[in-house]
Amino acid sequence: MNRSTIWHPFTQHALEPPMARIASTDGAYLIDEAGDRILDAISSWWVITHGHRHPKIMAAIRDATEAYDQIIFAEFSHAPAERLAEGLLEFAPPGLKHVFYSDSGSTAVEVAVKMALGYFHNRHELRDRVVVIEGSYHGDTIGTMSMGDRGVFNAAYEPLLFGVDRLPFPEAVSGQETLYRFEGLCRTGRVAALLIEPLVLGAGGMRIYEAGVLAALKGIAERNGCLLIADEVMTGWGRTGTMFASEQAGITPDILCTSKGLTGGAVPLAATLATAEIFEAHLSTDRRKTFFHSSSYTANPIACAAAVANLDIWRNEPVLGRIRGIETAHRRNLARYSADARFAHVRQAGTIAALNLVVPEDGYLAEVGPRMRRLFRERGLLIRPLGNVLYLMPPYCVTSQEIDDAYEAIDEVASLVLKDAA
Ligand code: PMP
């Protein structure tokens, strides 16, 4: 049994071989100590956008270390955080006016929910319910687990998790049932916010819904005086084909959470963006209305400098062109799987492509997941199926040929797994 000193995330050490050591990264590849190159077809848990070690981001980090390390972010500010805040508001949906920094996707979401509750508390309005979509994932802290899907991941912690209201996933194009249920909850007058992953539920199985449903949900929220929090931690930075997925619904969320690709994925950083109304509800000579949140590494200057460089890449390089190339390559490959009985729910949102392997046993713990993962690794690919859900989410420097090769591997691995299952 592998009694690893390091306790790796989402890893059952009793079933996994010792971890292969990565010696370096390069573009779309991880390179192990033996010199073998592994195509990072999931962007290292969805963080790497342009490619590993983009030279401009690495240079910005090196430069920042000449001047900064961590600086306390109460009482002081610094140029990288300010330049980044200005840039973020330029790129974000119009109407977001304030930027709060933290250091991971989970904290960005926690901050968002605290902002929403604080907004109503400071206005003396009794609104204390959070509404989410069934099957969502928002992080692994107690708060974000409470708001995410319940299941094997969090069964042990259930006694500590708080209750939220859940809307059915909008399966139908119109999302009618979801909208109807949201209207109903809003009528109680107690809903503070709808927390939602725009267009794609990521860890919940890459489930995709229509932009029109998101727009309609925002309309209902607005009419009923509750806030919409967009968790763009996974969908941001081009993954769904636009800078932020909310753009495709033509909406500005009241609060937007971003992390992962914010620094191009190079170093950890997160930001929660809010409207002027939400900031102003916390603005008072009464200290009790302060937004009481901080973390030690808030607005780390080196991370902010990396994110500023990321924005420059978006301004100066044909990032959307690269994204269009990935979309085309996915479409071409997925076309041949739509009528293939081995797969169901063949789907795509921008650079994210997913398909379900048709097996008797599905769900996250399905044994086919780890089996396929090992077979992909033998073929030089990092692909981590979510149970029987296969997906690709490559960094934008990937070539069409590399995408075609990944689909070839999917074809081969699926046949191997199904043959054994038969
Ligand atoms: N929200 C979403 C939509 C995510 O996909 C994730 C991470 N996969 C998180 C929040 C949590 O981010 P982190 O792991 O950086 O805390």
Tab-separated table of N, CA, C and O and ligand atoms in Angstrom, residues 46 104-106 109 137-139 197 231 233-234 259-260, ligand 1:
chain	number	residue	atom	x	y	z
A	46	TRP	N	-7.810	22.893	-15.196
A	46	TRP	CA	-8.532	24.016	-15.824
A	46	TRP	C	-7.914	25.386	-15.535
A	46	TRP	O	-8.559	26.407	-15.768
A	104	SER	N	-8.146	31.775	-4.080
A	104	SER	CA	-8.555	30.539	-4.764
A	104	SER	C	-9.999	30.693	-5.224
A	104	SER	O	-10.707	31.619	-4.797
A	105	GLY	N	-10.420	29.762	-6.046
A	105	GLY	CA	-11.796	29.811	-6.523
A	105	GLY	C	-12.786	29.707	-5.368
A	105	GLY	O	-13.790	30.427	-5.317
A	106	SER	N	-12.487	28.801	-4.434
A	106	SER	CA	-13.398	28.628	-3.291
A	106	SER	C	-13.543	29.924	-2.507
A	106	SER	O	-14.657	30.306	-2.130
A	109	VAL	N	-15.695	32.490	-4.163
A	109	VAL	CA	-17.131	32.219	-4.022
A	109	VAL	C	-17.601	32.550	-2.598
A	109	VAL	O	-18.659	33.152	-2.401
A	137	TYR	N	-20.818	22.727	-8.638
A	137	TYR	CA	-19.614	22.629	-7.801
A	137	TYR	C	-19.076	24.038	-7.625
A	137	TYR	O	-18.914	24.773	-8.597
A	138	HIS	N	-18.790	24.401	-6.366
A	138	HIS	CA	-18.281	25.745	-6.122
A	138	HIS	C	-17.024	25.750	-5.272
A	138	HIS	O	-16.526	26.825	-4.927
A	139	GLY	N	-16.510	24.577	-4.902
A	139	GLY	CA	-15.288	24.529	-4.107
A	139	GLY	C	-15.404	23.513	-2.994
A	139	GLY	O	-16.428	22.832	-2.860
A	197	GLU	N	-23.012	28.591	-11.953
A	197	GLU	CA	-21.926	28.465	-12.920
A	197	GLU	C	-22.537	28.802	-14.289
A	197	GLU	O	-23.408	28.063	-14.754
A	231	ASP	N	-20.384	32.267	-10.814
A	231	ASP	CA	-19.126	31.591	-10.479
A	231	ASP	C	-18.437	31.275	-11.804
A	231	ASP	O	-18.691	30.244	-12.423
A	233	VAL	N	-15.279	30.796	-12.137
A	233	VAL	CA	-13.957	30.266	-11.796
A	233	VAL	C	-13.459	29.327	-12.903
A	233	VAL	O	-12.304	29.392	-13.310
A	234	MET	N	-14.336	28.459	-13.395
A	234	MET	CA	-13.939	27.561	-14.473
A	234	MET	C	-14.234	28.169	-15.848
A	234	MET	O	-13.435	28.037	-16.760
A	259	SER	N	-10.902	33.104	-10.951
A	259	SER	CA	-9.620	32.616	-10.403
A	259	SER	C	-8.936	31.859	-11.544
A	259	SER	O	-8.928	32.353	-12.662
A	260	LYS	N	-8.415	30.677	-11.294
A	260	LYS	CA	-7.807	29.812	-12.324
A	260	LYS	C	-7.050	30.604	-13.408
A	260	LYS	O	-5.904	30.984	-13.200
B	1	PMP	N1	-15.955	27.101	-8.685
B	1	PMP	C1	-15.847	26.359	-9.793
B	1	PMP	C2	-16.880	26.509	-10.856
B	1	PMP	C3	-14.772	25.492	-9.953
B	1	PMP	O1	-14.681	24.752	-11.051
B	1	PMP	C4	-13.799	25.408	-8.921
B	1	PMP	C5	-12.588	24.496	-9.021
B	1	PMP	N2	-12.608	23.479	-9.908
B	1	PMP	C6	-13.965	26.188	-7.779
B	1	PMP	C7	-15.047	27.031	-7.701
B	1	PMP	C8	-12.994	26.118	-6.638
B	1	PMP	O2	-11.780	26.651	-7.003
B	1	PMP	P1	-10.461	26.307	-6.161
B	1	PMP	O3	-10.187	24.860	-6.388
B	1	PMP	O4	-9.424	27.192	-6.754
B	1	PMP	O5	-10.764	26.629	-4.739
